[in-house]
């Protein structure tokens, strides 16, 4: 399993409740794609949301996001961490 950081743009003004709802939509179906969403962060001012997950592929991450209704604009593998 690889760790991925994905980026969503265009979510200006997102609230904590909306972020929690979007994260819950992902976690409700993540197992179907073998993905586990670890955490999500948002900057309401810029409208940028970041999600950290472990998954078999970036495509699996995107499929979950698409099905949950918020396609990622970017997905980056994060093979190294300290």
CSV table of N, CA and C in Angstrom, one decimal:
chain,number,residue,atom,x,y,z
A,1,UNK,N,0.8,-1.2,0.0
A,1,UNK,CA,0.0,0.0,0.0
A,1,UNK,C,0.9,1.2,0.0
A,2,UNK,N,0.5,2.2,-0.7
A,2,UNK,CA,1.2,3.5,-0.9
A,2,UNK,C,0.4,4.6,-0.2
A,3,UNK,N,1.1,5.6,0.3
A,3,UNK,CA,0.4,6.7,0.9
A,3,UNK,C,0.2,7.8,-0.2
A,4,UNK,N,-1.0,8.4,-0.2
A,4,UNK,CA,-1.3,9.5,-1.2
A,4,UNK,C,-1.8,10.7,-0.6
A,5,UNK,N,-1.4,11.9,-1.1
A,5,UNK,CA,-2.0,13.1,-0.7
A,5,UNK,C,-2.7,13.7,-2.0
A,6,UNK,N,-4.0,13.9,-1.8
A,6,UNK,CA,-4.7,14.5,-2.9
A,6,UNK,C,-5.2,15.9,-2.6
A,7,UNK,N,-5.5,16.6,-3.7
A,7,UNK,CA,-5.8,18.0,-3.5
A,7,UNK,C,-7.1,18.3,-4.3
A,8,UNK,N,-8.0,19.0,-3.6
A,8,UNK,CA,-9.3,19.4,-4.2
A,8,UNK,C,-9.3,20.9,-4.2
A,9,UNK,N,-9.7,21.5,-5.3
A,9,UNK,CA,-9.8,23.0,-5.4
A,9,UNK,C,-11.2,23.4,-5.6
A,10,UNK,N,-11.5,24.7,-5.4
A,10,UNK,CA,-12.8,25.2,-5.7
A,10,UNK,C,-13.8,25.0,-4.6
A,11,UNK,N,-13.3,24.8,-3.4
A,11,UNK,CA,-14.2,24.5,-2.3
A,11,UNK,C,-14.2,25.7,-1.3
A,12,UNK,N,-14.1,26.9,-1.9
A,12,UNK,CA,-14.0,28.1,-1.1
A,12,UNK,C,-15.2,28.2,-0.1
A,13,UNK,N,-14.9,28.6,1.1
A,13,UNK,CA,-15.9,28.7,2.1
A,13,UNK,C,-16.4,27.4,2.8
A,14,UNK,N,-15.7,26.3,2.5
A,14,UNK,CA,-16.0,25.0,3.1
A,14,UNK,C,-16.0,25.2,4.6
A,15,UNK,N,-17.0,24.6,5.3
A,15,UNK,CA,-17.1,24.6,6.7
A,15,UNK,C,-16.5,23.3,7.3
A,16,UNK,N,-16.3,23.3,8.6
A,16,UNK,CA,-15.9,22.1,9.3
A,16,UNK,C,-16.9,21.0,9.1
A,17,UNK,N,-18.2,21.3,9.2
A,17,UNK,CA,-19.2,20.3,9.0
A,17,UNK,C,-19.2,19.7,7.6
A,18,UNK,N,-19.0,20.6,6.6
A,18,UNK,CA,-19.0,20.1,5.2
A,18,UNK,C,-17.7,19.2,5.0
A,19,UNK,N,-16.6,19.6,5.6
A,19,UNK,CA,-15.4,18.8,5.4
A,19,UNK,C,-15.6,17.4,6.1
A,20,UNK,N,-16.2,17.4,7.2
A,20,UNK,CA,-16.5,16.2,7.9
A,20,UNK,C,-17.5,15.3,7.1
A,21,UNK,N,-18.5,15.9,6.5
A,21,UNK,CA,-19.4,15.2,5.7
A,21,UNK,C,-18.8,14.6,4.4
A,22,UNK,N,-17.9,15.3,3.8
A,22,UNK,CA,-17.2,14.8,2.6
A,22,UNK,C,-16.3,13.7,3.0
A,23,UNK,N,-15.6,13.8,4.1
A,23,UNK,CA,-14.7,12.8,4.6
A,23,UNK,C,-15.5,11.5,4.9
A,24,UNK,N,-16.6,11.7,5.6
A,24,UNK,CA,-17.5,10.5,5.9
A,24,UNK,C,-18.0,9.8,4.6
A,25,UNK,N,-18.3,10.6,3.6
A,25,UNK,CA,-18.7,10.0,2.3
A,25,UNK,C,-17.6,9.1,1.7
A,26,UNK,N,-16.4,9.6,1.8
A,26,UNK,CA,-15.2,8.8,1.4
A,26,UNK,C,-15.1,7.5,2.2
A,27,UNK,N,-15.1,7.7,3.5
A,27,UNK,CA,-14.8,6.5,4.4
A,27,UNK,C,-16.0,5.5,4.4
A,28,UNK,N,-17.2,5.9,4.0
A,28,UNK,CA,-18.3,5.0,3.9
A,28,UNK,C,-18.1,4.0,2.8
A,29,UNK,N,-17.3,4.3,1.8
A,29,UNK,CA,-17.1,3.4,0.6
A,29,UNK,C,-15.7,3.0,0.4
A,30,UNK,N,-14.8,3.5,1.2
A,30,UNK,CA,-13.3,3.3,0.9
A,30,UNK,C,-12.9,1.8,0.8
A,31,UNK,N,-13.5,1.0,1.6
A,31,UNK,CA,-13.1,-0.4,1.6
A,31,UNK,C,-13.4,-1.1,0.3
A,32,UNK,N,-14.4,-0.6,-0.4
A,32,UNK,CA,-14.7,-1.3,-1.7
A,32,UNK,C,-13.6,-1.1,-2.7
A,33,UNK,N,-12.7,-0.1,-2.5
A,33,UNK,CA,-11.6,0.1,-3.4
A,33,UNK,C,-10.3,-0.2,-2.7
A,34,UNK,N,-10.3,-0.7,-1.5
A,34,UNK,CA,-9.1,-1.0,-0.8
A,34,UNK,C,-8.3,0.2,-0.3
A,35,UNK,N,-9.0,1.3,-0.1
A,35,UNK,CA,-8.5,2.6,0.3
A,35,UNK,C,-8.8,2.9,1.7
A,36,UNK,N,-7.9,3.6,2.4
A,36,UNK,CA,-8.2,4.0,3.8
A,36,UNK,C,-7.8,5.5,3.9
A,37,UNK,N,-8.8,6.4,4.1
A,37,UNK,CA,-8.6,7.8,4.2
A,37,UNK,C,-8.2,8.1,5.7
A,38,UNK,N,-7.0,8.6,5.8
A,38,UNK,CA,-6.4,8.9,7.2
A,38,UNK,C,-6.9,10.2,7.8
A,39,UNK,N,-6.9,11.2,7.0
A,39,UNK,CA,-7.1,12.6,7.5
A,39,UNK,C,-7.5,13.5,6.3
A,40,UNK,N,-8.2,14.6,6.7
A,40,UNK,CA,-8.5,15.6,5.7
A,40,UNK,C,-8.3,17.0,6.3
A,41,UNK,N,-7.8,17.9,5.5
A,41,UNK,CA,-7.6,19.3,6.0
A,41,UNK,C,-8.2,20.2,4.9
A,42,UNK,N,-8.6,21.4,5.4
A,42,UNK,CA,-9.1,22.4,4.4
A,42,UNK,C,-8.7,23.8,4.8
A,43,UNK,N,-8.6,24.6,3.7
A,43,UNK,CA,-8.4,26.0,3.8
A,43,UNK,C,-9.6,26.7,3.2
A,44,UNK,N,-10.6,27.1,4.0
A,44,UNK,CA,-11.8,27.7,3.5
A,44,UNK,C,-11.5,29.0,2.7
A,45,UNK,N,-10.5,29.7,3.0
A,45,UNK,CA,-10.2,31.0,2.3
A,45,UNK,C,-9.8,30.7,0.9
A,46,UNK,N,-8.9,29.7,0.6
A,46,UNK,CA,-8.5,29.4,-0.7
A,46,UNK,C,-9.4,28.4,-1.4
A,47,UNK,N,-10.1,27.7,-0.6
A,47,UNK,CA,-11.0,26.6,-1.2
A,47,UNK,C,-10.3,25.3,-1.5
A,48,UNK,N,-9.1,25.1,-0.8
A,48,UNK,CA,-8.3,24.0,-1.1
A,48,UNK,C,-8.5,22.9,0.0
A,49,UNK,N,-8.7,21.7,-0.4
A,49,UNK,CA,-8.9,20.6,0.6
A,49,UNK,C,-7.8,19.6,0.3
A,50,UNK,N,-7.2,19.0,1.3
A,50,UNK,CA,-6.2,18.0,1.2
A,50,UNK,C,-6.6,16.7,1.9
A,51,UNK,N,-6.4,15.6,1.3
A,51,UNK,CA,-6.8,14.3,1.9
A,51,UNK,C,-5.5,13.4,1.9
A,52,UNK,N,-5.3,12.7,3.0
A,52,UNK,CA,-4.2,11.8,3.1
A,52,UNK,C,-4.8,10.4,3.2
A,53,UNK,N,-4.3,9.5,2.4
A,53,UNK,CA,-4.9,8.1,2.4
A,53,UNK,C,-3.8,7.1,2.1
A,54,UNK,N,-4.1,5.8,2.4
A,54,UNK,CA,-3.3,4.7,1.9
A,54,UNK,C,-4.2,3.9,0.9
A,55,UNK,N,-3.5,3.5,-0.1
A,55,UNK,CA,-4.3,2.9,-1.2
A,55,UNK,C,-3.5,2.0,-2.1
A,56,UNK,N,-4.1,1.1,-2.9
A,56,UNK,CA,-3.3,0.3,-3.8
A,56,UNK,C,-2.9,1.2,-5.0
A,57,UNK,N,-3.6,2.3,-5.3
A,57,UNK,CA,-3.2,3.1,-6.5
A,57,UNK,C,-3.9,4.5,-6.4
A,58,UNK,N,-3.4,5.4,-7.2
A,58,UNK,CA,-4.0,6.7,-7.2
A,58,UNK,C,-5.4,6.6,-7.9
A,59,UNK,N,-5.5,5.7,-8.8
A,59,UNK,CA,-6.8,5.4,-9.5
A,59,UNK,C,-7.9,5.0,-8.5
A,60,UNK,N,-7.5,4.2,-7.5
A,60,UNK,CA,-8.5,3.7,-6.5
A,60,UNK,C,-8.9,4.9,-5.6
A,61,UNK,N,-8.0,5.8,-5.3
A,61,UNK,CA,-8.3,7.0,-4.5
A,61,UNK,C,-9.3,7.8,-5.3
A,62,UNK,N,-9.0,8.0,-6.6
A,62,UNK,CA,-9.9,8.9,-7.4
A,62,UNK,C,-11.3,8.2,-7.6
A,63,UNK,N,-11.4,6.9,-7.7
A,63,UNK,CA,-12.7,6.3,-7.8
A,63,UNK,C,-13.5,6.5,-6.6
A,64,UNK,N,-12.9,6.4,-5.4
A,64,UNK,CA,-13.7,6.7,-4.2
A,64,UNK,C,-14.2,8.2,-4.2
A,65,UNK,N,-13.3,9.1,-4.5
A,65,UNK,CA,-13.7,10.5,-4.5
A,65,UNK,C,-14.8,10.8,-5.5
A,66,UNK,N,-14.6,10.2,-6.7
A,66,UNK,CA,-15.7,10.4,-7.8
A,66,UNK,C,-17.0,9.9,-7.3
A,67,UNK,N,-17.0,8.7,-6.7
A,67,UNK,CA,-18.3,8.1,-6.2
A,67,UNK,C,-18.9,8.9,-5.1
A,68,UNK,N,-18.0,9.5,-4.3
A,68,UNK,CA,-18.5,10.3,-3.2
A,68,UNK,C,-18.9,11.7,-3.6
A,69,UNK,N,-18.6,12.1,-4.8
A,69,UNK,CA,-19.1,13.3,-5.4
A,69,UNK,C,-18.1,14.5,-5.3
A,70,UNK,N,-16.8,14.2,-5.1
A,70,UNK,CA,-15.8,15.3,-5.1
A,70,UNK,C,-14.5,14.8,-5.7
A,71,UNK,N,-14.4,14.8,-7.0
A,71,UNK,CA,-13.2,14.4,-7.7
A,71,UNK,C,-12.0,15.2,-7.3
A,72,UNK,N,-10.9,14.5,-7.1
A,72,UNK,CA,-9.7,15.2,-6.8
A,72,UNK,C,-9.1,15.9,-8.0
A,73,UNK,N,-8.5,17.1,-7.8
A,73,UNK,CA,-7.8,17.7,-8.9
A,73,UNK,C,-6.4,17.2,-9.1
A,74,UNK,N,-5.8,16.8,-8.0
A,74,UNK,CA,-4.4,16.2,-8.1
A,74,UNK,C,-4.3,15.1,-7.1
A,75,UNK,N,-3.6,14.0,-7.4
A,75,UNK,CA,-3.3,13.0,-6.5
A,75,UNK,C,-1.8,12.7,-6.6
A,76,UNK,N,-1.1,12.8,-5.5
A,76,UNK,CA,0.4,12.6,-5.4
A,76,UNK,C,0.7,11.4,-4.5
A,77,UNK,N,1.5,10.5,-5.0
A,77,UNK,CA,2.1,9.4,-4.2
A,77,UNK,C,3.1,10.1,-3.2
A,78,UNK,N,3.1,9.6,-2.0
A,78,UNK,CA,4.0,10.1,-1.0
A,78,UNK,C,4.8,8.9,-0.5
A,79,UNK,N,5.9,8.4,-1.2
A,79,UNK,CA,6.6,7.2,-0.9
A,79,UNK,C,7.5,7.4,0.3
A,80,UNK,N,7.9,8.6,0.7
A,80,UNK,CA,8.8,8.8,1.8
A,80,UNK,C,8.2,9.7,2.9
A,81,UNK,N,8.4,9.4,4.1
A,81,UNK,CA,8.0,10.2,5.2
A,81,UNK,C,8.9,10.1,6.4
A,82,UNK,N,9.0,11.1,7.2
A,82,UNK,CA,9.8,11.0,8.4
A,82,UNK,C,9.0,11.3,9.7
